GROMACS .gro file of C-alpha atoms in nm:
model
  263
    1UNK     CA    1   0.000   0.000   0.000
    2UNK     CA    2   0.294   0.237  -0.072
    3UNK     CA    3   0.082   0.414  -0.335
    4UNK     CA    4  -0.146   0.560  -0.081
    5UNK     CA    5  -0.072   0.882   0.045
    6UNK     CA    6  -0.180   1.217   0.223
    7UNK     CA    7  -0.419   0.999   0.469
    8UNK     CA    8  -0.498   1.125   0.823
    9UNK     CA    9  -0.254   1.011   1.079
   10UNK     CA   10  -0.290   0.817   1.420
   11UNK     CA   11  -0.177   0.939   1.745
   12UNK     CA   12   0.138   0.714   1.692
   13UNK     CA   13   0.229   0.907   1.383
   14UNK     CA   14   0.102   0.610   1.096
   15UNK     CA   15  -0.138   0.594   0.826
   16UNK     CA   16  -0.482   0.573   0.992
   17UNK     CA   17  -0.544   0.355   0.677
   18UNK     CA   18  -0.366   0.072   0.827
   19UNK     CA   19  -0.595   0.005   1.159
   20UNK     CA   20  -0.900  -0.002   0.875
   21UNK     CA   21  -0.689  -0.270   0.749
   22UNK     CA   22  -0.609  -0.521   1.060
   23UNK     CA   23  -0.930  -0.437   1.172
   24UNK     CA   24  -1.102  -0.584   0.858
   25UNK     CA   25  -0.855  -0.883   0.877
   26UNK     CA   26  -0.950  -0.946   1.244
   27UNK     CA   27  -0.577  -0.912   1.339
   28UNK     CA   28  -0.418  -0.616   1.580
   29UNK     CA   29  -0.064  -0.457   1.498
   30UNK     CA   30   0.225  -0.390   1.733
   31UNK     CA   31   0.431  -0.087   1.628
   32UNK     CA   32   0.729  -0.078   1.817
   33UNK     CA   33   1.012   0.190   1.809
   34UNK     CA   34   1.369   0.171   1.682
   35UNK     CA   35   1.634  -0.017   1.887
   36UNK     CA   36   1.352  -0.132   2.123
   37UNK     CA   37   1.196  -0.482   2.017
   38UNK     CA   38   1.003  -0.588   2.274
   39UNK     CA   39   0.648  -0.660   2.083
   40UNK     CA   40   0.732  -1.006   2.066
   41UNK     CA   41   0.855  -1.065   2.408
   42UNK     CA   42   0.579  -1.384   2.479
   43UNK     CA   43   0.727  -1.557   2.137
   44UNK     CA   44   1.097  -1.443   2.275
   45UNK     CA   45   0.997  -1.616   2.629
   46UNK     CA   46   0.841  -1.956   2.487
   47UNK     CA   47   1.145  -2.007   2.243
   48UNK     CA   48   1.377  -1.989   2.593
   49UNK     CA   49   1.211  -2.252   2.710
   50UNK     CA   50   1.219  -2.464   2.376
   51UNK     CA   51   1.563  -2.427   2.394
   52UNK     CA   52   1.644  -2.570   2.732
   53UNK     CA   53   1.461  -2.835   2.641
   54UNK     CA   54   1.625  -2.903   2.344
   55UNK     CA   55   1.982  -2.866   2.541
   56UNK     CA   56   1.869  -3.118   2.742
   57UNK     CA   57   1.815  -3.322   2.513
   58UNK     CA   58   2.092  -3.289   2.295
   59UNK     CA   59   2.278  -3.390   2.667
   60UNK     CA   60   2.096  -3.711   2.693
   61UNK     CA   61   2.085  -3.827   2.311
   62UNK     CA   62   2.373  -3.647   2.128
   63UNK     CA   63   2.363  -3.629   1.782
   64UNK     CA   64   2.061  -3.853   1.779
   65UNK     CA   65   1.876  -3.525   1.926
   66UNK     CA   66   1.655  -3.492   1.630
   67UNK     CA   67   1.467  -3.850   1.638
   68UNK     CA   68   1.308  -3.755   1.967
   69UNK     CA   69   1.193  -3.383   1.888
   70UNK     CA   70   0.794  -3.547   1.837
   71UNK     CA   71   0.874  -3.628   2.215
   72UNK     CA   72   0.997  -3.282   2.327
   73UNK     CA   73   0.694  -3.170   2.149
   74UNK     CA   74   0.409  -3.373   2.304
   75UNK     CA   75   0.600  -3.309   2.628
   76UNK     CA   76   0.588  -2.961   2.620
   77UNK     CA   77   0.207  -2.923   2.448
   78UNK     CA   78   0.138  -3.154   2.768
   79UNK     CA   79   0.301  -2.998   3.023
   80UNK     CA   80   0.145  -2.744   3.284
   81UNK     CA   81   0.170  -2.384   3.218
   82UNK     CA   82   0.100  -2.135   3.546
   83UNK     CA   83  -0.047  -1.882   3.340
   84UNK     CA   84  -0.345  -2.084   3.185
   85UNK     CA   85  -0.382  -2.316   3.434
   86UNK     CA   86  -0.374  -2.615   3.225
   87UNK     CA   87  -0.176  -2.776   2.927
   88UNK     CA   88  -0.141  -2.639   2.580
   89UNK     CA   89  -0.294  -2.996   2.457
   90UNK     CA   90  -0.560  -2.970   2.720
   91UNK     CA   91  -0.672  -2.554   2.636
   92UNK     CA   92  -0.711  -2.648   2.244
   93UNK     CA   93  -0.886  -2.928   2.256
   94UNK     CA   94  -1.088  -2.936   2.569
   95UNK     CA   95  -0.898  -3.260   2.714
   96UNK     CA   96  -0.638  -3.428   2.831
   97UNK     CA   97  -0.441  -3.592   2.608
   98UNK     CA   98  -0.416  -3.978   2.697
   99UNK     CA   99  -0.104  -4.105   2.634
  100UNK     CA  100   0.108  -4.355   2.878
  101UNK     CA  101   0.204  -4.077   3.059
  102UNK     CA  102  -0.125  -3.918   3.106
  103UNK     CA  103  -0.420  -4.167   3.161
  104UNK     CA  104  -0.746  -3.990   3.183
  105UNK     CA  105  -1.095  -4.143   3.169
  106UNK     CA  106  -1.279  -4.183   2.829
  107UNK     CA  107  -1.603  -3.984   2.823
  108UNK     CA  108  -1.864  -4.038   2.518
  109UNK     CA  109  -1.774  -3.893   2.206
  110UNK     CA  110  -1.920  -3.575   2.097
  111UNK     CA  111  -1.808  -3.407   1.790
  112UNK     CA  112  -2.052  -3.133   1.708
  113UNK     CA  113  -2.371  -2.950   1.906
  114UNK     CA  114  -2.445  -2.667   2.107
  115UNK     CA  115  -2.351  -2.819   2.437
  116UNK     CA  116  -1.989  -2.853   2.292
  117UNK     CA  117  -1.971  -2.495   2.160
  118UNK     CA  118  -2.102  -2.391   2.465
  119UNK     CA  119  -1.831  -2.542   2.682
  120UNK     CA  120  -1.596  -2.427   2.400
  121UNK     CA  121  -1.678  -2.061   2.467
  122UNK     CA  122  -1.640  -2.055   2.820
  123UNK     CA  123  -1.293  -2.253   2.820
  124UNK     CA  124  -1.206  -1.987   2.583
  125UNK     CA  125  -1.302  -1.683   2.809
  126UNK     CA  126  -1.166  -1.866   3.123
  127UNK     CA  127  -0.810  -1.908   2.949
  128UNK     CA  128  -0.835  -1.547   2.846
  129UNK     CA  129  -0.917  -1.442   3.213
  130UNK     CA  130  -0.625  -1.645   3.371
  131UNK     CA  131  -0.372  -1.499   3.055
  132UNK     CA  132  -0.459  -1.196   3.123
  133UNK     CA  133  -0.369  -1.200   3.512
  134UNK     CA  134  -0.067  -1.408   3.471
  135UNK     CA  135   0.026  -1.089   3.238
  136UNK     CA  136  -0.098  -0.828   3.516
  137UNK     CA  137   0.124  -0.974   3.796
  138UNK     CA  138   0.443  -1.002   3.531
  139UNK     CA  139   0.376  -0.597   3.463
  140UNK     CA  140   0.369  -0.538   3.880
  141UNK     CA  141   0.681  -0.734   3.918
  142UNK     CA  142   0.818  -0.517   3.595
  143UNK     CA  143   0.719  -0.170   3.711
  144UNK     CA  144   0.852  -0.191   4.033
  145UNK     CA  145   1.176  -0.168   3.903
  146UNK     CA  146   1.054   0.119   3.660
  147UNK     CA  147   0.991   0.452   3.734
  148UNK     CA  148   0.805   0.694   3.501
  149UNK     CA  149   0.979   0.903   3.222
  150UNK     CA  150   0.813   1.210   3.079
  151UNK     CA  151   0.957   1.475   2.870
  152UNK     CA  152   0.867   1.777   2.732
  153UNK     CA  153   0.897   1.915   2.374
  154UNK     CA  154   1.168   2.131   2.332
  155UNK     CA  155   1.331   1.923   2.650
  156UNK     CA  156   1.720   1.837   2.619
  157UNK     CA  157   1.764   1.455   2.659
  158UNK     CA  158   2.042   1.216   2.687
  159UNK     CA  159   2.081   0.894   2.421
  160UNK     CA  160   2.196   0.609   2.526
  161UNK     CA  161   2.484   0.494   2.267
  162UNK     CA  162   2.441   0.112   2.275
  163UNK     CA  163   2.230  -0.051   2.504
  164UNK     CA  164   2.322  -0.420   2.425
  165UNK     CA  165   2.663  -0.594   2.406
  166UNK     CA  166   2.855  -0.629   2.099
  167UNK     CA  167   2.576  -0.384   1.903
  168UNK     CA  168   2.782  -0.033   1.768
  169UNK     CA  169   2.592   0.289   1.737
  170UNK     CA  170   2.680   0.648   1.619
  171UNK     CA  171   3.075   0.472   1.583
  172UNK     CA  172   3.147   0.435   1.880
  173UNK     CA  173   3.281   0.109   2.056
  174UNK     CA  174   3.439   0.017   2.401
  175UNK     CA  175   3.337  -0.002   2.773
  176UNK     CA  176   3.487   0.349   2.836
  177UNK     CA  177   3.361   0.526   2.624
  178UNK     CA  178   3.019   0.748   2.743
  179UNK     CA  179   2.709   0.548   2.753
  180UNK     CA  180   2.525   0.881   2.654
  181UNK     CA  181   2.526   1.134   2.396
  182UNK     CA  182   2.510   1.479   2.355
  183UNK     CA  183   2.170   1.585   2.422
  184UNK     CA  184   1.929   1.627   2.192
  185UNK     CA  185   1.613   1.862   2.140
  186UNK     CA  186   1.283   1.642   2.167
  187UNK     CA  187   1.047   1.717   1.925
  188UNK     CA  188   0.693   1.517   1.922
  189UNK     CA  189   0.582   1.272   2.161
  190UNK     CA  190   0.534   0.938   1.961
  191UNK     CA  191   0.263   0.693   2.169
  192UNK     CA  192   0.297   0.672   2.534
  193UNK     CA  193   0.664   0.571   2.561
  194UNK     CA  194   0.835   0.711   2.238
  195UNK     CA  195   0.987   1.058   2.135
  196UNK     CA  196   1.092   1.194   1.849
  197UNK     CA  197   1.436   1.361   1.862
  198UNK     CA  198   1.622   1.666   1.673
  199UNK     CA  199   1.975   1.404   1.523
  200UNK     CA  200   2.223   1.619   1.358
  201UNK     CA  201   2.340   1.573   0.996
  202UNK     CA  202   2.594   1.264   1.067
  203UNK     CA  203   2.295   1.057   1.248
  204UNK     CA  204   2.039   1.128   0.955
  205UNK     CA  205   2.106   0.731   0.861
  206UNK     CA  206   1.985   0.662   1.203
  207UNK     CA  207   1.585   0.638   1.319
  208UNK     CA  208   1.494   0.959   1.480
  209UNK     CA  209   1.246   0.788   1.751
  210UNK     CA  210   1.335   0.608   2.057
  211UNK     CA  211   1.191   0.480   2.372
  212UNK     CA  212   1.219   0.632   2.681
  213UNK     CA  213   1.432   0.309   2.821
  214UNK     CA  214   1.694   0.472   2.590
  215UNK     CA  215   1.673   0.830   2.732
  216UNK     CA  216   1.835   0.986   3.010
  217UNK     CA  217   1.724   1.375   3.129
  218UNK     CA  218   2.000   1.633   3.051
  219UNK     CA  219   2.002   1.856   3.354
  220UNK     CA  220   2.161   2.175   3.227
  221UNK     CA  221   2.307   2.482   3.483
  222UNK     CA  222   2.307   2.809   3.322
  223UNK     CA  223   2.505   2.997   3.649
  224UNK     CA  224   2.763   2.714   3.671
  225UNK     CA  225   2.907   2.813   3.298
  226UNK     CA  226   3.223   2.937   3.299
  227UNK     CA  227   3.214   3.252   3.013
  228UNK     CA  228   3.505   3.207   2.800
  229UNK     CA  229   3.549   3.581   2.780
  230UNK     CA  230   3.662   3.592   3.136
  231UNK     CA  231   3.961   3.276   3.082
  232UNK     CA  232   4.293   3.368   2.913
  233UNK     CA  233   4.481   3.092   2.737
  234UNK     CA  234   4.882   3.099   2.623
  235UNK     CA  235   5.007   2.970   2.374
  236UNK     CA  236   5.044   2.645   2.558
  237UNK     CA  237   4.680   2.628   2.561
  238UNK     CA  238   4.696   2.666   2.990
  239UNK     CA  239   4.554   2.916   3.180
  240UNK     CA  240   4.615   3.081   3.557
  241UNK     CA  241   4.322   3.081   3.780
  242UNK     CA  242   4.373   3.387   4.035
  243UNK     CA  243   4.167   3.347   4.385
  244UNK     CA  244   3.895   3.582   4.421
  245UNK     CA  245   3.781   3.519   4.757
  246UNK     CA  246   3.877   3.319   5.030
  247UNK     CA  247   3.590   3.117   5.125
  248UNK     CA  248   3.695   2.857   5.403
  249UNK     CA  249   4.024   2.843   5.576
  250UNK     CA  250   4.195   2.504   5.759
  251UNK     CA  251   4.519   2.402   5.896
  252UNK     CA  252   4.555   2.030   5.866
  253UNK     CA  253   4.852   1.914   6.139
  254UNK     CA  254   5.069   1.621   6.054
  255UNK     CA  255   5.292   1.491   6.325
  256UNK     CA  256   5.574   1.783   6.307
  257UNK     CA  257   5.411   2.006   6.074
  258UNK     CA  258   5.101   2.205   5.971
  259UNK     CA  259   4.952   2.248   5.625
  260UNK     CA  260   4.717   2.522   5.581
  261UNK     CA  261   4.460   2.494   5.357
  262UNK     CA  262   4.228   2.760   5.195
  263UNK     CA  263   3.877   2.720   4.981
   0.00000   0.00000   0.00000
């Protein structure tokens, strides 16, 4: 849909066009910002899990792994999971799944009626209910680590330069070297947790929005600036700093002498 154009924006700063779209296809889409890929994170979290399980098993088998991944499988569509309260197997089809590991009892056989959709429906809302407070108690134990970020446009801010190992941003590499940048103007406020910053002409390859996770407040002094009319440098590029006022006066005694001091 690159040919459309001129179309009313959302509040996120995208073609309004596109919501129209998911909407009609029943589906919901996940815009996230640049350098922060966290729409995936429950796909990120079950493919963690699939890969203990295959370390485990290429422990146990070796290179003979791959003949029992049909095992790892049923074992893990079988297996209890906290936040729905039953098994994969179990929350699809409505039942356990009898194997030799799992014996359950053998009920009559009902394919089709309204009794079936019926029971269908409220498995489905229950599993939705328990998802969706398994996912409010992992955002508790999230935010109170968090604290809230809020900036203003025309605000100063600090960018972080890379926030993951081994990944190299703006050209710059090494663990001591700044984590921040110079700070940049903020422009727009993109969604709840994304702003839009003012890059200079050597970032322009770079994507001008980040999340806040990536931002730091640049607290800025006016009175502490030192006026660089007022300092005289030689030739050496040094300068002499001549006392103005004496502030705070101390005599520090060693054994068999004393050291004044003055602020």
């Amino acid at each position: 849909m690159d040919f459309i154009t001129k179309l009313p924006k959302s509040s996120q700063g995208f073609d309004t066009i596109w919501k129209s779209f998911q909407k009609a296809l029943g589906t919901d889409i996940c815009m996230s910002t640049a350098y922060h890929l966290e729409t995936d994170g429950q796909s990120e979290r079950t493919i963690q899990t699939l890969e203990d399980m295959l370390r485990a098993c290429m422990i146990d088998f070796g290179k003979g792994w791959v003949k029992h991944l049909p095992l790892a499988e049923c074992l893990y569509n079988n297996s209890y999971h906290a936040s729905i309260k039953a098994a994969p197997y179990e929350a699809l089809y409505g039942q356990k799944c009898r194997s030799s590991m799992c014996w359950a009892e053998v009920g009559e056989s009902q394919l089709t009626g309204p009794k079936l959709i019926q029971e269908t429906m409220e498995k489905i809302i229950l599993i939705k209910q328990r998802m969706q407070a398994a996912q409010d108690r992992q955002k508790n134990y999230a935010d109170r680590k968090r604290k809230p970020m809020e900036f203003e446009i025309g605000d100063r801010v600090m960018l972080k330069v890379s926030p993951w190992k081994g990944v190299v941003r703006f050209g710059k590499r090494g663990k001591l070297n700044p984590r921040y940048d110079i700070p940049f103007k903020v422009l727009a406020k993109v969604g709840k947790v994304a702003y839009k910053l003012e890059l200079p002409q050597e970032l322009s390859r770079v994507h001008h929005t980040f999340n806040v996770s990536n931002l730091k407040k640049y607290y800025f002094d006016e009175p502490l600036v030192m006026p660089l009319e007022g300092v005289h440098i030689n030739d050496t590029l040094q300068f002499v700093e001549e006392p103005v006022e004496i502030m705070e006066r101390e005599i520090k005694r060693l054994k068999r002498s004393q050291i004044p001091l003055v602020k």
